[in-house]
Amino acid sequence: MKNIKERLAFIYEDQSIEEIEKSICKRISETKDKLLKPRKQSWDEKDLVLITYGDQFQENDRPTLETFKKMFDRYLADKFPIVHFLPFFPYTSDDGFSVVDYKKINPLLGDWEDVERLTNSARIMFDDVCNHISSKSEWFQEYLKGNLEYDNFFIEMNPAVDLSMVTRPRAHPLLTKFTLANGEEKHIWTTFSDDQIDLNFRNPQALLKMIDVLLFYLEQGAEYIRLDAIGFAWKEVGTTCIHHEKTHEIVKLFRDVVDEAAKGTVIITETNVPHKDNVAYFGNGHDEAHMVYQFPLPPLVLNAIHNGNGSALTNWASQLSPTGKDTTFFNFLASHDGIGLNPIRGIIPEEEILSMVEELKQEGALVNYKKNPDGSESPYEINVTFLDALNKQADTDEVRVKRFMAAHSILLTLPGVPAIYIQSMLGSRNDYEGVKKTGMNRSINRQKYTLLGIEQELANEESLRFKVFSGISKIISARKAQEAFHPNAAMEVLDFGKSIFAFKRISQNESLYVLHNLTNGQAGCELNGRFQDVLTGEVFNGEIELNPYQFLWLKPTN
């Protein structure tokens, strides 16, 4: 395992790495002996991901993972071969991202046997919350007690040190004061909140613990691993403490570990940052992340449909470099978080971003802010369901559905593996009661449902939920049948003016033209040849006229 040794030598430089290398290799061997189920070795056009919470659907006195499996098997299994479960571990805040114990399932959700049963219905994606841990975790509590096993597991920092260069994703202080059992006060690095304590990867034992967690997840059936907030892993005073070269080396080490233990496991980096920094996590195309989140996509699609102008979206897509066969994009429009704005800074003028934010606020969206180095604050995230983001409160459901389907056509046809958030699949509106209950803006897009209640709503063919669910289901089915939508198939972006977002997807055996009218009016273009829409069967020759928010997937015919 030469790569692992070289990675450790780079990360820890002058430190002795022999013992930690032995421990990692021994742990990999243990995992290999436990894994018997073969893993898919790549991805294709049939791969789609459902993003969900483990307690999304509920029944009285039943573990919610058991209830989720009922819902999934009845309504979703034929659409989504992969399910991304947001953290289902015991936690103290942030809806799961402040983990108390990495190796336990939240008792309200069930246990590891429930997870194993779910792996019979879908390939599962786990969250590895590897940057931070709950302040109530055993690790941090033992540190506070002075247990030497956890000495140097967390980052102590003198508050007088100049940390002004550090990239801040939140508006609260970077350091939090804690009192040790002996009465000594320490200021500890807390990037995201005072309940989320950053791990100190400068300590090889902390790294070893997290590799053990990573391999444990593979043993429990994880075939996809999302590295949450990984960009912040390595801290060095005097730098931005994001995307450090040793952070990249840690990701490469994780890749080597999973490749050695369970080839076919997919590593996905979650770095909500500008595109150039995001795609850097592909490494050389073979040695780092298999997938990166396509963070510019949600705000770009929102901006295009909001303004009826796809110029920025077209320009961005035309500059997307193709990935190699060993990497691809993880595409999404909505997630448990809000719609991030930082990834489009530099793509869309700041005044246009701020104008869009203000208009969305007028329509009921909420906004989270980040602190800038000069002390000012800027919006970094719009909190809203994607359905309500695209529409005004006064719009009819007919218009809502048209815009939403057009947005999801874009999602399902661009290069990459598409992921759909459960709230989008269910056609959810803003949940203000959830915000009131938790006090968190992000709760606006995290509504939970009784199984009986959601089944009744989906059975009502006049409901918005039914129309959205059936509409997305239809285009998912069509996507899976088109080789040209393989995640790595080539794309040629076409320029038909600001009203239409269009491109051609090209695989070895077929090609498809994909056209989207981004406006509430008619929009036309011209394609040479004869085409058939794979969604409706309709045939087109030459001049093509698109109705408001109409989209076409056109296959050339002889």
XYZ file of C-alpha atoms in Angstrom, residues 284-517:
234
model
C -5.561 14.395 -11.255
C -8.798 12.670 -12.242
C -7.866 9.338 -10.664
C -6.552 9.996 -7.158
C -9.014 12.171 -5.213
C -12.834 12.516 -5.226
C -14.875 10.466 -7.683
C -17.563 13.162 -7.650
C -17.884 16.784 -6.560
C -21.116 18.633 -5.858
C -22.090 20.907 -8.750
C -22.817 23.850 -6.446
C -23.248 26.580 -9.102
C -26.132 24.691 -10.710
C -28.990 25.473 -8.239
C -28.504 29.267 -8.143
C -27.781 29.428 -11.889
C -30.979 27.550 -12.805
C -32.920 29.661 -10.303
C -31.460 32.871 -11.741
C -32.189 31.794 -15.327
C -35.855 30.929 -14.742
C -36.379 33.789 -12.278
C -35.220 36.323 -14.887
C -36.271 34.429 -18.024
C -32.688 34.837 -19.157
C -30.288 31.911 -19.516
C -27.250 33.880 -20.678
C -25.225 33.239 -17.507
C -26.294 29.566 -17.395
C -25.377 29.056 -21.055
C -22.022 30.787 -20.644
C -21.191 28.741 -17.545
C -22.205 25.443 -19.143
C -20.180 26.204 -22.272
C -17.062 26.585 -20.131
C -17.528 23.349 -18.161
C -14.524 21.166 -18.811
C -15.437 17.526 -19.400
C -14.465 15.149 -16.612
C -12.460 11.997 -17.197
C -14.100 8.578 -17.133
C -13.163 8.134 -13.428
C -14.862 11.344 -12.240
C -18.155 13.144 -12.731
C -20.370 15.815 -11.206
C -22.946 15.268 -8.465
C -25.756 17.465 -9.805
C -28.593 18.787 -7.655
C -31.052 21.683 -7.413
C -32.232 21.373 -3.814
C -30.873 19.887 -0.627
C -31.362 19.980 3.143
C -29.348 23.218 3.099
C -30.395 26.381 1.324
C -29.459 27.563 -2.157
C -25.820 28.631 -1.826
C -24.775 31.929 -3.394
C -20.984 31.835 -3.033
C -20.522 29.443 -5.996
C -21.997 31.993 -8.447
C -20.001 34.948 -7.209
C -17.802 35.856 -10.163
C -20.290 34.229 -12.558
C -23.203 36.594 -11.906
C -22.644 40.278 -10.927
C -23.011 40.899 -7.194
C -25.736 43.494 -7.700
C -27.779 40.942 -9.651
C -27.331 38.382 -6.869
C -28.426 40.873 -4.219
C -31.410 41.928 -6.324
C -32.525 38.312 -6.711
C -32.157 37.754 -2.965
C -34.324 40.775 -2.175
C -37.011 39.706 -4.661
C -37.093 36.200 -3.190
C -37.340 37.629 0.335
C -40.412 39.582 -0.799
C -41.942 36.254 -1.865
C -41.284 34.596 1.510
C -37.770 33.191 1.262
C -35.431 33.445 4.258
C -31.713 34.260 4.071
C -28.603 33.285 6.026
C -25.561 35.572 6.109
C -21.799 35.113 6.441
C -19.247 37.426 8.019
C -16.635 38.962 5.701
C -13.016 39.755 6.705
C -13.880 43.461 6.972
C -16.657 42.709 9.456
C -19.525 43.223 7.026
C -22.066 40.520 6.227
C -23.174 39.085 2.889
C -25.978 36.665 2.012
C -24.519 33.200 1.477
C -27.658 31.051 1.380
C -31.316 31.416 0.412
C -33.597 29.256 2.568
C -36.632 28.191 0.575
C -38.015 25.098 -1.147
C -36.890 25.046 -4.762
C -40.524 24.956 -5.870
C -41.276 28.217 -4.054
C -37.955 29.751 -5.111
C -38.934 29.418 -8.772
C -42.400 30.879 -8.307
C -44.330 33.802 -6.899
C -46.974 33.340 -4.228
C -49.665 34.514 -6.663
C -48.750 31.986 -9.384
C -51.119 29.184 -10.340
C -50.161 25.562 -9.727
C -50.109 25.054 -13.500
C -47.294 27.598 -13.852
C -45.526 26.237 -10.764
C -45.395 22.747 -12.228
C -44.203 23.940 -15.650
C -41.287 25.902 -14.181
C -40.393 23.089 -11.808
C -40.379 20.466 -14.556
C -38.193 22.665 -16.774
C -35.690 23.047 -13.934
C -35.622 19.291 -13.363
C -35.182 18.612 -17.054
C -31.981 20.660 -16.823
C -30.903 18.679 -13.760
C -31.567 15.311 -15.389
C -29.858 16.007 -18.703
C -26.572 17.756 -17.859
C -23.351 15.694 -17.539
C -23.139 14.079 -14.111
C -25.206 11.947 -11.738
C -28.432 13.765 -10.757
C -29.691 13.891 -7.175
C -33.228 14.927 -6.204
C -34.120 16.067 -2.695
C -37.161 14.375 -1.198
C -38.970 17.714 -0.702
C -38.649 18.432 -4.425
C -39.893 14.962 -5.348
C -42.938 15.581 -3.132
C -43.646 19.079 -4.464
C -43.218 20.693 -1.042
C -43.913 24.351 -0.271
C -42.192 26.488 2.376
C -42.622 25.081 5.905
C -42.913 28.179 8.092
C -44.254 26.135 11.013
C -41.014 24.160 10.964
C -39.005 27.399 11.146
C -41.110 28.619 14.047
C -40.616 25.330 15.868
C -36.825 25.094 15.520
C -35.813 28.736 15.142
C -33.644 27.718 12.146
C -34.134 29.188 8.667
C -33.148 25.879 7.051
C -36.181 24.165 8.572
C -38.238 25.842 5.844
C -37.191 22.969 3.556
C -37.036 20.057 6.018
C -40.674 19.136 6.625
C -41.432 15.628 7.946
C -44.556 13.605 7.124
C -46.735 10.851 8.490
C -46.766 7.929 6.077
C -50.576 7.922 5.924
C -50.747 11.678 5.333
C -48.273 11.770 2.444
C -49.823 8.709 0.806
C -53.247 10.388 0.887
C -51.845 13.564 -0.686
C -50.051 11.643 -3.431
C -53.262 9.730 -4.193
C -55.105 12.999 -4.940
C -54.600 13.547 -8.682
C -55.675 17.193 -8.359
C -53.000 18.002 -5.774
C -49.766 19.865 -6.476
C -47.832 17.014 -4.877
C -49.304 14.448 -7.275
C -48.609 16.610 -10.326
C -44.993 17.225 -9.318
C -44.340 13.618 -8.289
C -45.818 12.133 -11.449
C -44.139 14.734 -13.660
C -40.644 14.129 -12.292
C -41.248 10.364 -12.326
C -42.024 10.507 -16.037
C -38.839 12.327 -17.017
C -36.726 10.122 -14.718
C -38.021 7.093 -16.603
C -37.182 8.707 -19.951
C -33.694 9.670 -18.816
C -32.822 6.105 -17.856
C -33.548 4.910 -21.397
C -31.132 7.328 -23.117
C -27.470 6.343 -23.438
C -26.674 9.970 -24.360
C -27.406 10.910 -20.731
C -24.551 8.782 -19.399
C -22.845 11.000 -16.772
C -19.645 11.124 -18.848
C -21.225 11.551 -22.307
C -19.976 14.672 -24.076
C -21.916 17.946 -24.120
C -21.959 20.675 -26.751
C -23.699 23.849 -25.554
C -25.833 25.653 -28.159
C -26.603 29.381 -28.208
C -30.181 30.150 -29.290
C -30.390 33.420 -27.371
C -31.198 34.283 -23.780
C -34.673 32.700 -23.724
C -33.524 29.151 -24.493
C -31.013 26.958 -22.672
C -29.919 24.253 -25.087
C -27.208 21.667 -25.551
C -26.414 18.441 -27.344
C -25.410 15.279 -25.485
C -23.281 12.844 -27.435
C -22.508 9.215 -26.573
C -20.837 6.533 -28.638
C -24.107 5.316 -30.179
C -26.520 8.243 -30.062
C -27.003 11.963 -29.615
C -29.811 14.088 -28.170
C -30.654 17.781 -28.431
C -32.085 19.215 -25.208
C -33.994 22.522 -25.397
C -35.539 24.544 -22.546
C -37.714 27.621 -22.847
